[in-house]
Amino acid sequence: MASNQQSSIPSVDRGPADETTPETALETARRQLGRAASHIEIDAAALERLKHPAKVHEVTVPLEREDGSVEVFTGYRAQHDSVRGPYKGGLRYHPEVTRDECVGLSMWMTWKCAVMDLPFGGAKGGIIVDPKSLTDDEKERLTRRFTHEIRDVIGPTKDIPAPDMGTDPATMAWLMDAYSMQEGETIPGVVTGKPPVVGGSYGREEAPGRSVAIVTRETCEYYDYPLEETTVAVQGFGSVGASAARLLEEWGATVVAVSDVNGAVYDPAGIDVAAIPSHDEEPEAVTSYAAAADVTRLSNAELLELDVDVLVPAAIGNVITADNAEAVAADIVVEGANGPTTFAADTILDERGVHVVPDILANAGGVTVSYFEWLQDINRRQWTLERVHEELEAEMIDAWSHLREEVERRGVSWRDAAYIVALSRVGEAHEVRGLWP
Ligand code: GLU
């Protein structure tokens, strides 16, 4: 990229060696940005801009509880960048949601959409609430009121929310309904991840797990691990982990360990993953499987250190840190969750020769099928599940192959390759559009 003023960020940032308090998503996101910028020529003004979110909306959301009392919750919508298209990203209901977390996650959405070459920017939002403490009725009213509070800043050409931790297709249907009622017309394209009956896409729920499985298959093939001889451990049996594990098993891999919040099960001969309902379908299913089958029980931390070919962390962020990165025994790590590896841990894994396929590629099937959903909503025409699978497969192989070329050409890690591709696309768009006014 041509520019007379170039970035001068040093490339030697290893992240903090002591991670008693793991870094925030925002700190990790900023470090990754600096590292990617050191590999390419990017306009310094564009880089400076990208270190900051364009806007962060903070709202308070009053909710009348079932007992008649009123509780006020805090919600956010962080909008990082929209140079390539409308802001796009999930809504998280979780007690540990913070402003900074939303900003960091919104930056990752900018890169995720750019890696997939989707015409979207990055956003993320959430409410500080434990969704398990709400009745369905309370969750619905909270969602409707939150939608009202952020109504001016979302829309099918402005910012399009989607499910994330603690939210699901039902939440998206309430959001779509609340927005549409206020606008006076049905606007399905304001949100993705809706049930198909109201304009959602077939295959959207399973899509992040499907993309994890596709890139795992491609990466295994590339490094000469035939799936039939490959062992896999999956942390997290929510929608991402369960879908990925089921597909990998179907395609011939041996899934030797899975886990949920209650712990892990391990069987070197292989777990019958098809027999275990996902955490969303039946929260205690992994524990019940452990009680019924002759398998070893492990902690979630022990699962991460199993001697397997492929490790898929698909639960929460910051699980592979400077403290356990040396002990990760897998040869390939495919990130199903957003941000499961801290910056310092990533450096350690890279130095040890572990191939880490980053979240912004691996779980990008979610936002890619969100894009298909948005297209279907605009055209008022639903695609078949078969078509969604075919197009997702093509998009994932395309993006994976593009990163592979960068990995080979520059001799960098998969994560660096992903950031280089994303930052080049976003940086170039900024440079061409210029700074206004
Ligand atoms: N929350 C998902 C993610 O982190 C989906 C975002 C979307 O579909 O907009 O990728």
GROMACS .gro file of C-alpha atoms and ligand atoms in nm:
model
  447
    1MET     CA    1   0.000   0.000   0.000
    2ALA     CA    2   0.154   0.331  -0.101
    3SER     CA    3   0.198   0.591   0.168
    4ASN     CA    4   0.456   0.849   0.265
    5GLN     CA    5   0.388   0.819   0.637
    6GLN     CA    6   0.429   0.464   0.763
    7SER     CA    7   0.370   0.293   1.096
    8SER     CA    8   0.660   0.258   1.336
    9ILE     CA    9   0.515   0.006   1.581
   10PRO     CA   10   0.791  -0.230   1.700
   11SER     CA   11   0.743  -0.597   1.617
   12VAL     CA   12   0.891  -0.734   1.941
   13ASP     CA   13   0.587  -0.702   2.170
   14ARG     CA   14   0.556  -1.043   2.342
   15GLY     CA   15   0.276  -0.945   2.577
   16PRO     CA   16   0.304  -0.957   2.958
   17ALA     CA   17   0.500  -1.257   3.092
   18ASP     CA   18   0.297  -1.259   3.415
   19GLU     CA   19  -0.072  -1.304   3.344
   20THR     CA   20  -0.219  -1.336   3.693
   21THR     CA   21  -0.487  -1.103   3.557
   22PRO     CA   22  -0.521  -1.195   3.189
   23GLU     CA   23  -0.527  -0.899   2.957
   24THR     CA   24  -0.861  -0.761   2.840
   25ALA     CA   25  -1.001  -0.825   2.493
   26LEU     CA   26  -0.920  -0.462   2.410
   27GLU     CA   27  -0.554  -0.496   2.517
   28THR     CA   28  -0.518  -0.817   2.314
   29ALA     CA   29  -0.690  -0.659   2.013
   30ARG     CA   30  -0.461  -0.353   2.025
   31ARG     CA   31  -0.147  -0.567   2.057
   32GLN     CA   32  -0.255  -0.781   1.762
   33LEU     CA   33  -0.320  -0.469   1.556
   34GLY     CA   34   0.028  -0.335   1.634
   35ARG     CA   35   0.187  -0.665   1.542
   36ALA     CA   36   0.000  -0.690   1.211
   37ALA     CA   37   0.089  -0.329   1.128
   38SER     CA   38   0.459  -0.409   1.170
   39HIS     CA   39   0.434  -0.656   0.880
   40ILE     CA   40   0.276  -0.428   0.622
   41GLU     CA   41   0.297  -0.078   0.491
   42ILE     CA   42  -0.012   0.094   0.624
   43ASP     CA   43  -0.098   0.458   0.625
   44ALA     CA   44  -0.015   0.585   0.977
   45ALA     CA   45  -0.334   0.794   0.992
   46ALA     CA   46  -0.550   0.491   0.910
   47LEU     CA   47  -0.367   0.284   1.171
   48GLU     CA   48  -0.414   0.549   1.437
   49ARG     CA   49  -0.787   0.564   1.352
   50LEU     CA   50  -0.824   0.187   1.381
   51LYS     CA   51  -0.685   0.177   1.735
   52HIS     CA   52  -1.006   0.349   1.850
   53PRO     CA   53  -1.374   0.263   1.809
   54ALA     CA   54  -1.575   0.507   1.597
   55LYS     CA   55  -1.852   0.517   1.861
   56VAL     CA   56  -1.947   0.347   2.187
   57HIS     CA   57  -2.310   0.381   2.292
   58GLU     CA   58  -2.393   0.327   2.659
   59VAL     CA   59  -2.755   0.299   2.767
   60THR     CA   60  -2.946   0.213   3.083
   61VAL     CA   61  -3.228  -0.034   3.051
   62PRO     CA   62  -3.503  -0.043   3.316
   63LEU     CA   63  -3.679  -0.374   3.370
   64GLU     CA   64  -3.980  -0.451   3.585
   65ARG     CA   65  -3.903  -0.782   3.755
   66GLU     CA   66  -4.167  -1.047   3.819
   67ASP     CA   67  -4.198  -0.928   4.184
   68GLY     CA   68  -4.289  -0.575   4.070
   69SER     CA   69  -3.953  -0.415   4.155
   70VAL     CA   70  -3.762  -0.222   3.890
   71GLU     CA   71  -3.397  -0.298   3.814
   72VAL     CA   72  -3.182  -0.087   3.585
   73PHE     CA   73  -2.922  -0.263   3.368
   74THR     CA   74  -2.635  -0.115   3.166
   75GLY     CA   75  -2.600  -0.196   2.797
   76TYR     CA   76  -2.345  -0.110   2.529
   77ARG     CA   77  -2.307  -0.108   2.154
   78ALA     CA   78  -1.949  -0.051   2.043
   79GLN     CA   79  -1.907   0.036   1.675
   80HIS     CA   80  -1.545   0.004   1.572
   81ASP     CA   81  -1.522   0.066   1.199
   82SER     CA   82  -1.759   0.088   0.902
   83VAL     CA   83  -1.527   0.174   0.613
   84ARG     CA   84  -1.624  -0.144   0.423
   85GLY     CA   85  -1.995  -0.150   0.511
   86PRO     CA   86  -2.248  -0.143   0.798
   87TYR     CA   87  -2.129  -0.229   1.149
   88LYS     CA   88  -2.185  -0.598   1.224
   89GLY     CA   89  -2.152  -0.814   1.533
   90GLY     CA   90  -2.317  -0.996   1.819
   91LEU     CA   91  -2.500  -0.898   2.134
   92ARG     CA   92  -2.383  -1.061   2.455
   93TYR     CA   93  -2.586  -1.102   2.777
   94HIS     CA   94  -2.332  -1.181   3.046
   95PRO     CA   95  -2.253  -1.054   3.399
   96GLU     CA   96  -1.894  -0.973   3.297
   97VAL     CA   97  -1.973  -0.759   2.993
   98THR     CA   98  -1.771  -0.434   3.006
   99ARG     CA   99  -1.730  -0.135   2.780
  100ASP     CA  100  -1.371  -0.235   2.699
  101GLU     CA  101  -1.469  -0.593   2.623
  102CYS     CA  102  -1.730  -0.470   2.375
  103VAL     CA  103  -1.470  -0.243   2.212
  104GLY     CA  104  -1.211  -0.522   2.184
  105LEU     CA  105  -1.469  -0.765   2.044
  106SER     CA  106  -1.594  -0.502   1.798
  107MET     CA  107  -1.237  -0.465   1.665
  108TRP     CA  108  -1.219  -0.842   1.615
  109MET     CA  109  -1.545  -0.823   1.417
  110THR     CA  110  -1.388  -0.563   1.185
  111TRP     CA  111  -1.101  -0.804   1.113
  112LYS     CA  112  -1.328  -1.110   1.093
  113CYS     CA  113  -1.550  -0.949   0.829
  114ALA     CA  114  -1.244  -0.827   0.637
  115VAL     CA  115  -1.074  -1.171   0.645
  116MET     CA  116  -1.393  -1.316   0.494
  117ASP     CA  117  -1.412  -1.021   0.251
  118LEU     CA  118  -1.769  -0.943   0.365
  119PRO     CA  119  -1.904  -0.591   0.304
  120PHE     CA  120  -1.938  -0.520   0.677
  121GLY     CA  121  -1.750  -0.338   0.951
  122GLY     CA  122  -1.721  -0.440   1.315
  123ALA     CA  123  -1.945  -0.394   1.619
  124LYS     CA  124  -2.029  -0.572   1.943
  125GLY     CA  125  -2.270  -0.500   2.222
  126GLY     CA  126  -2.419  -0.644   2.531
  127ILE     CA  127  -2.598  -0.603   2.859
  128ILE     CA  128  -2.438  -0.661   3.199
  129VAL     CA  129  -2.678  -0.929   3.317
  130ASP     CA  130  -2.679  -1.298   3.401
  131PRO     CA  131  -2.940  -1.427   3.155
  132LYS     CA  132  -2.996  -1.733   3.375
  133SER     CA  133  -3.131  -1.501   3.646
  134LEU     CA  134  -3.411  -1.379   3.412
  135THR     CA  135  -3.740  -1.547   3.330
  136ASP     CA  136  -3.818  -1.576   2.957
  137ASP     CA  137  -4.067  -1.294   2.995
  138GLU     CA  138  -3.809  -1.069   3.166
  139LYS     CA  139  -3.551  -1.150   2.897
  140GLU     CA  140  -3.801  -1.056   2.628
  141ARG     CA  141  -3.893  -0.724   2.792
  142LEU     CA  142  -3.526  -0.641   2.858
  143THR     CA  143  -3.443  -0.711   2.491
  144ARG     CA  144  -3.733  -0.501   2.363
  145ARG     CA  145  -3.641  -0.204   2.584
  146PHE     CA  146  -3.270  -0.233   2.497
  147THR     CA  147  -3.366  -0.236   2.128
  148HIS     CA  148  -3.563   0.082   2.183
  149GLU     CA  149  -3.265   0.249   2.356
  150ILE     CA  150  -3.028   0.170   2.065
  151ARG     CA  151  -3.287   0.205   1.788
  152ASP     CA  152  -3.134   0.517   1.634
  153VAL     CA  153  -2.792   0.360   1.589
  154ILE     CA  154  -2.891   0.022   1.442
  155GLY     CA  155  -3.061  -0.068   1.113
  156PRO     CA  156  -3.005  -0.288   0.806
  157THR     CA  157  -2.765  -0.037   0.648
  158LYS     CA  158  -2.621   0.100   0.976
  159ASP     CA  159  -2.548  -0.172   1.229
  160ILE     CA  160  -2.682  -0.528   1.230
  161PRO     CA  161  -2.671  -0.720   1.562
  162ALA     CA  162  -2.661  -1.102   1.589
  163PRO     CA  163  -2.650  -1.367   1.864
  164ASP     CA  164  -2.348  -1.410   2.091
  165MET     CA  165  -2.298  -1.547   2.445
  166GLY     CA  166  -2.630  -1.553   2.635
  167THR     CA  167  -2.849  -1.459   2.336
  168ASP     CA  168  -3.016  -1.682   2.077
  169PRO     CA  169  -3.257  -1.682   1.781
  170ALA     CA  170  -3.553  -1.600   2.010
  171THR     CA  171  -3.369  -1.289   2.137
  172MET     CA  172  -3.308  -1.181   1.776
  173ALA     CA  173  -3.678  -1.230   1.691
  174TRP     CA  174  -3.778  -0.997   1.980
  175LEU     CA  175  -3.521  -0.742   1.866
  176MET     CA  176  -3.651  -0.758   1.508
  177ASP     CA  177  -4.010  -0.726   1.626
  178ALA     CA  178  -3.942  -0.434   1.862
  179TYR     CA  179  -3.749  -0.246   1.592
  180SER     CA  180  -4.012  -0.319   1.325
  181MET     CA  181  -4.303  -0.212   1.548
  182GLN     CA  182  -4.134   0.121   1.618
  183GLU     CA  183  -4.049   0.178   1.251
  184GLY     CA  184  -4.401   0.085   1.141
  185GLU     CA  185  -4.288  -0.181   0.892
  186THR     CA  186  -4.136  -0.529   0.904
  187ILE     CA  187  -3.757  -0.494   0.873
  188PRO     CA  188  -3.600  -0.841   0.900
  189GLY     CA  189  -3.256  -0.716   0.787
  190VAL     CA  190  -3.199  -0.521   1.111
  191VAL     CA  191  -3.069  -0.837   1.280
  192THR     CA  192  -2.932  -1.178   1.182
  193GLY     CA  193  -2.954  -1.513   1.357
  194LYS     CA  194  -3.336  -1.498   1.365
  195PRO     CA  195  -3.553  -1.809   1.341
  196PRO     CA  196  -3.601  -1.899   0.968
  197VAL     CA  197  -3.977  -1.841   0.991
  198VAL     CA  198  -3.919  -1.465   1.032
  199GLY     CA  199  -3.641  -1.423   0.775
  200GLY     CA  200  -3.359  -1.611   0.946
  201SER     CA  201  -3.126  -1.832   0.742
  202TYR     CA  202  -3.121  -2.207   0.755
  203GLY     CA  203  -2.785  -2.325   0.887
  204ARG     CA  204  -2.705  -2.000   1.077
  205GLU     CA  205  -2.700  -2.158   1.425
  206GLU     CA  206  -2.464  -2.436   1.323
  207ALA     CA  207  -2.247  -2.211   1.103
  208PRO     CA  208  -1.965  -2.109   1.345
  209GLY     CA  209  -1.910  -2.477   1.438
  210ARG     CA  210  -1.928  -2.581   1.073
  211SER     CA  211  -1.659  -2.328   0.978
  212VAL     CA  212  -1.440  -2.450   1.265
  213ALA     CA  213  -1.476  -2.804   1.126
  214ILE     CA  214  -1.402  -2.694   0.768
  215VAL     CA  215  -1.081  -2.507   0.856
  216THR     CA  216  -0.973  -2.791   1.088
  217ARG     CA  217  -1.016  -3.036   0.798
  218GLU     CA  218  -0.823  -2.812   0.556
  219THR     CA  219  -0.544  -2.740   0.805
  220CYS     CA  220  -0.506  -3.110   0.896
  221GLU     CA  221  -0.483  -3.201   0.529
  222TYR     CA  222  -0.224  -2.926   0.471
  223TYR     CA  223   0.001  -3.044   0.756
  224ASP     CA  224  -0.046  -3.409   0.657
  225TYR     CA  225  -0.275  -3.526   0.935
  226PRO     CA  226  -0.533  -3.749   0.760
  227LEU     CA  227  -0.861  -3.695   0.949
  228GLU     CA  228  -0.907  -4.072   0.995
  229GLU     CA  229  -0.584  -4.076   1.200
  230THR     CA  230  -0.639  -3.744   1.379
  231THR     CA  231  -0.740  -3.701   1.743
  232VAL     CA  232  -0.933  -3.393   1.854
  233ALA     CA  233  -1.021  -3.240   2.194
  234VAL     CA  234  -1.300  -2.983   2.206
  235GLN     CA  235  -1.342  -2.746   2.500
  236GLY     CA  236  -1.702  -2.624   2.528
  237PHE     CA  237  -2.009  -2.812   2.413
  238GLY     CA  238  -2.230  -2.514   2.330
  239SER     CA  239  -2.345  -2.452   1.977
  240VAL     CA  240  -1.990  -2.393   1.836
  241GLY     CA  241  -1.814  -2.684   2.010
  242ALA     CA  242  -2.095  -2.936   1.963
  243SER     CA  243  -2.143  -2.860   1.591
  244ALA     CA  244  -1.767  -2.872   1.526
  245ALA     CA  245  -1.721  -3.198   1.718
  246ARG     CA  246  -2.015  -3.367   1.544
  247LEU     CA  247  -1.896  -3.271   1.196
  248LEU     CA  248  -1.534  -3.368   1.260
  249GLU     CA  249  -1.649  -3.706   1.388
  250GLU     CA  250  -1.874  -3.745   1.084
  251TRP     CA  251  -1.577  -3.666   0.856
  252GLY     CA  252  -1.362  -3.936   1.017
  253ALA     CA  253  -1.168  -3.772   1.302
  254THR     CA  254  -1.160  -3.927   1.650
  255VAL     CA  255  -1.295  -3.681   1.907
  256VAL     CA  256  -1.130  -3.804   2.228
  257ALA     CA  257  -1.246  -3.534   2.470
  258VAL     CA  258  -1.527  -3.281   2.509
  259SER     CA  259  -1.627  -3.058   2.800
  260ASP     CA  260  -1.880  -2.812   2.932
  261VAL     CA  261  -1.874  -2.582   3.238
  262ASN     CA  262  -1.905  -2.884   3.469
  263GLY     CA  263  -1.589  -3.055   3.338
  264ALA     CA  264  -1.450  -3.279   3.064
  265VAL     CA  265  -1.481  -3.641   2.954
  266TYR     CA  266  -1.189  -3.825   2.791
  267ASP     CA  267  -1.171  -4.156   2.610
  268PRO     CA  268  -0.866  -4.232   2.392
  269ALA     CA  269  -1.087  -4.467   2.186
  270GLY     CA  270  -1.321  -4.179   2.100
  271ILE     CA  271  -1.629  -4.016   2.251
  272ASP     CA  272  -1.968  -4.084   2.090
  273VAL     CA  273  -2.029  -3.712   2.035
  274ALA     CA  274  -2.344  -3.767   1.830
  275ALA     CA  275  -2.501  -3.918   2.144
  276ILE     CA  276  -2.443  -3.605   2.356
  277PRO     CA  277  -2.692  -3.318   2.327
  278SER     CA  278  -2.529  -2.974   2.318
  279HIS     CA  279  -2.520  -2.754   2.630
  280ASP     CA  280  -2.806  -2.544   2.485
  281GLU     CA  281  -3.017  -2.854   2.420
  282GLU     CA  282  -2.949  -3.018   2.761
  283PRO     CA  283  -2.716  -2.833   3.002
  284GLU     CA  284  -2.609  -3.142   3.204
  285ALA     CA  285  -2.553  -3.370   2.903
  286VAL     CA  286  -2.173  -3.405   2.925
  287THR     CA  287  -2.201  -3.499   3.294
  288SER     CA  288  -2.477  -3.752   3.223
  289TYR     CA  289  -2.264  -3.905   2.946
  290ALA     CA  290  -1.972  -3.933   3.189
  291ALA     CA  291  -2.192  -4.115   3.440
  292ALA     CA  292  -2.328  -4.360   3.182
  293ALA     CA  293  -2.015  -4.435   2.975
  294ASP     CA  294  -1.681  -4.579   3.082
  295VAL     CA  295  -1.474  -4.263   3.034
  296THR     CA  296  -1.219  -4.065   3.232
  297ARG     CA  297  -1.331  -3.737   3.386
  298LEU     CA  298  -1.097  -3.440   3.361
  299SER     CA  299  -1.111  -3.072   3.445
  300ASN     CA  300  -1.140  -2.814   3.169
  301ALA     CA  301  -0.778  -2.712   3.238
  302GLU     CA  302  -0.660  -3.074   3.195
  303LEU     CA  303  -0.844  -3.105   2.863
  304LEU     CA  304  -0.634  -2.817   2.725
  305GLU     CA  305  -0.314  -3.012   2.800
  306LEU     CA  306  -0.418  -3.348   2.645
  307ASP     CA  307  -0.175  -3.503   2.398
  308VAL     CA  308  -0.398  -3.475   2.091
  309ASP     CA  309  -0.336  -3.366   1.733
  310VAL     CA  310  -0.595  -3.087   1.735
  311LEU     CA  311  -0.726  -2.876   2.022
  312VAL     CA  312  -1.043  -2.670   1.969
  313PRO     CA  313  -1.103  -2.417   2.250
  314ALA     CA  314  -1.468  -2.330   2.186
  315ALA     CA  315  -1.594  -2.213   2.525
  316ILE     CA  316  -1.482  -1.873   2.653
  317GLY     CA  317  -1.198  -1.622   2.611
  318ASN     CA  318  -0.850  -1.625   2.775
  319VAL     CA  319  -0.824  -1.999   2.847
  320ILE     CA  320  -0.476  -2.044   2.695
  321THR     CA  321  -0.247  -1.804   2.882
  322ALA     CA  322   0.125  -1.760   2.953
  323ASP     CA  323   0.071  -2.001   3.246
  324ASN     CA  324  -0.041  -2.306   3.046
  325ALA     CA  325   0.079  -2.241   2.688
  326GLU     CA  326   0.396  -2.448   2.743
  327ALA     CA  327   0.179  -2.741   2.852
  328VAL     CA  328  -0.051  -2.740   2.547
  329ALA     CA  329   0.046  -3.067   2.376
  330ALA     CA  330  -0.163  -3.038   2.058
  331ASP     CA  331   0.012  -2.970   1.727
  332ILE     CA  332  -0.276  -2.763   1.588
  333VAL     CA  333  -0.507  -2.527   1.778
  334VAL     CA  334  -0.827  -2.412   1.604
  335GLU     CA  335  -0.997  -2.127   1.792
  336GLY     CA  336  -1.374  -2.182   1.813
  337ALA     CA  337  -1.434  -1.917   2.083
  338ASN     CA  338  -1.352  -1.549   2.039
  339GLY     CA  339  -1.014  -1.471   2.197
  340PRO     CA  340  -0.934  -1.803   2.373
  341THR     CA  341  -0.556  -1.738   2.348
  342THR     CA  342  -0.390  -1.439   2.513
  343PHE     CA  343  -0.127  -1.246   2.321
  344ALA     CA  344   0.157  -1.378   2.540
  345ALA     CA  345   0.033  -1.738   2.505
  346ASP     CA  346   0.010  -1.696   2.130
  347THR     CA  347   0.377  -1.593   2.115
  348ILE     CA  348   0.476  -1.902   2.319
  349LEU     CA  349   0.271  -2.139   2.099
  350ASP     CA  350   0.418  -1.984   1.786
  351GLU     CA  351   0.775  -2.026   1.914
  352ARG     CA  352   0.698  -2.390   1.999
  353GLY     CA  353   0.583  -2.450   1.639
  354VAL     CA  354   0.214  -2.506   1.730
  355HIS     CA  355  -0.009  -2.397   1.440
  356VAL     CA  356  -0.285  -2.173   1.574
  357VAL     CA  357  -0.574  -2.107   1.336
  358PRO     CA  358  -0.726  -1.784   1.470
  359ASP     CA  359  -1.085  -1.715   1.573
  360ILE     CA  360  -1.129  -1.442   1.311
  361LEU     CA  361  -1.108  -1.714   1.044
  362ALA     CA  362  -1.213  -2.031   1.227
  363ASN     CA  363  -1.550  -1.923   1.370
  364ALA     CA  364  -1.625  -1.673   1.092
  365GLY     CA  365  -1.887  -1.910   0.950
  366GLY     CA  366  -2.131  -1.738   1.189
  367VAL     CA  367  -2.098  -1.391   1.043
  368THR     CA  368  -2.066  -1.534   0.691
  369VAL     CA  369  -2.406  -1.701   0.715
  370SER     CA  370  -2.529  -1.378   0.880
  371TYR     CA  371  -2.426  -1.210   0.555
  372PHE     CA  372  -2.621  -1.473   0.358
  373GLU     CA  373  -2.919  -1.403   0.587
  374TRP     CA  374  -2.893  -1.029   0.527
  375LEU     CA  375  -2.888  -1.091   0.150
  376GLN     CA  376  -3.193  -1.319   0.181
  377ASP     CA  377  -3.375  -1.051   0.384
  378ILE     CA  378  -3.299  -0.778   0.130
  379ASN     CA  379  -3.417  -1.003  -0.155
  380ARG     CA  380  -3.711  -1.144   0.048
  381ARG     CA  381  -3.607  -1.489  -0.072
  382GLN     CA  382  -3.497  -1.783   0.138
  383TRP     CA  383  -3.207  -2.010   0.044
  384THR     CA  384  -3.217  -2.388   0.098
  385LEU     CA  385  -2.994  -2.540   0.366
  386GLU     CA  386  -2.803  -2.712   0.088
  387ARG     CA  387  -2.721  -2.380  -0.077
  388VAL     CA  388  -2.611  -2.228   0.256
  389HIS     CA  389  -2.375  -2.523   0.314
  390GLU     CA  390  -2.233  -2.502  -0.037
  391GLU     CA  391  -2.175  -2.127  -0.028
  392LEU     CA  392  -2.027  -2.138   0.323
  393GLU     CA  393  -1.790  -2.415   0.219
  394ALA     CA  394  -1.676  -2.209  -0.081
  395GLU     CA  395  -1.626  -1.888   0.124
  396MET     CA  396  -1.431  -2.070   0.397
  397ILE     CA  397  -1.201  -2.251   0.153
  398ASP     CA  398  -1.141  -1.926  -0.030
  399ALA     CA  399  -1.049  -1.734   0.286
  400TRP     CA  400  -0.840  -2.024   0.425
  401SER     CA  401  -0.649  -2.055   0.095
  402HIS     CA  402  -0.580  -1.683   0.088
  403LEU     CA  403  -0.430  -1.702   0.438
  404ARG     CA  404  -0.229  -2.011   0.344
  405GLU     CA  405  -0.068  -1.812   0.062
  406GLU     CA  406   0.033  -1.540   0.312
  407VAL     CA  407   0.164  -1.802   0.558
  408GLU     CA  408   0.382  -1.949   0.282
  409ARG     CA  409   0.487  -1.621   0.122
  410ARG     CA  410   0.578  -1.432   0.439
  411GLY     CA  411   0.666  -1.721   0.669
  412VAL     CA  412   0.427  -1.590   0.935
  413SER     CA  413   0.178  -1.759   1.170
  414TRP     CA  414  -0.185  -1.813   1.067
  415ARG     CA  415  -0.290  -1.538   1.306
  416ASP     CA  416  -0.044  -1.289   1.162
  417ALA     CA  417  -0.155  -1.388   0.811
  418ALA     CA  418  -0.520  -1.325   0.905
  419TYR     CA  419  -0.443  -0.983   1.055
  420ILE     CA  420  -0.222  -0.890   0.760
  421VAL     CA  421  -0.503  -0.972   0.514
  422ALA     CA  422  -0.769  -0.797   0.723
  423LEU     CA  423  -0.566  -0.488   0.804
  424SER     CA  424  -0.452  -0.450   0.442
  425ARG     CA  425  -0.813  -0.454   0.320
  426VAL     CA  426  -0.943  -0.217   0.588
  427GLY     CA  427  -0.638   0.012   0.571
  428GLU     CA  428  -0.657   0.036   0.195
  429ALA     CA  429  -1.028   0.125   0.208
  430HIS     CA  430  -0.949   0.404   0.459
  431GLU     CA  431  -0.667   0.535   0.247
  432VAL     CA  432  -0.879   0.540  -0.070
  433ARG     CA  433  -1.180   0.702   0.101
  434GLY     CA  434  -0.959   0.951   0.291
  435LEU     CA  435  -1.028   1.141   0.610
  436TRP     CA  436  -1.346   1.346   0.625
  437PRO     CA  437  -1.374   1.647   0.631
  438GLU     N1  438  -2.135  -1.324   1.751
  438GLU     C1  439  -2.084  -1.386   1.633
  438GLU     C2  440  -1.934  -1.365   1.620
  438GLU     O1  441  -1.866  -1.337   1.713
  438GLU     C3  442  -2.163  -1.352   1.510
  438GLU     C4  443  -2.160  -1.213   1.460
  438GLU     C5  444  -2.259  -1.189   1.346
  438GLU     O2  445  -2.310  -1.283   1.288
  438GLU     O3  446  -2.281  -1.071   1.320
  438GLU     O4  447  -1.879  -1.383   1.514
   0.00000   0.00000   0.00000
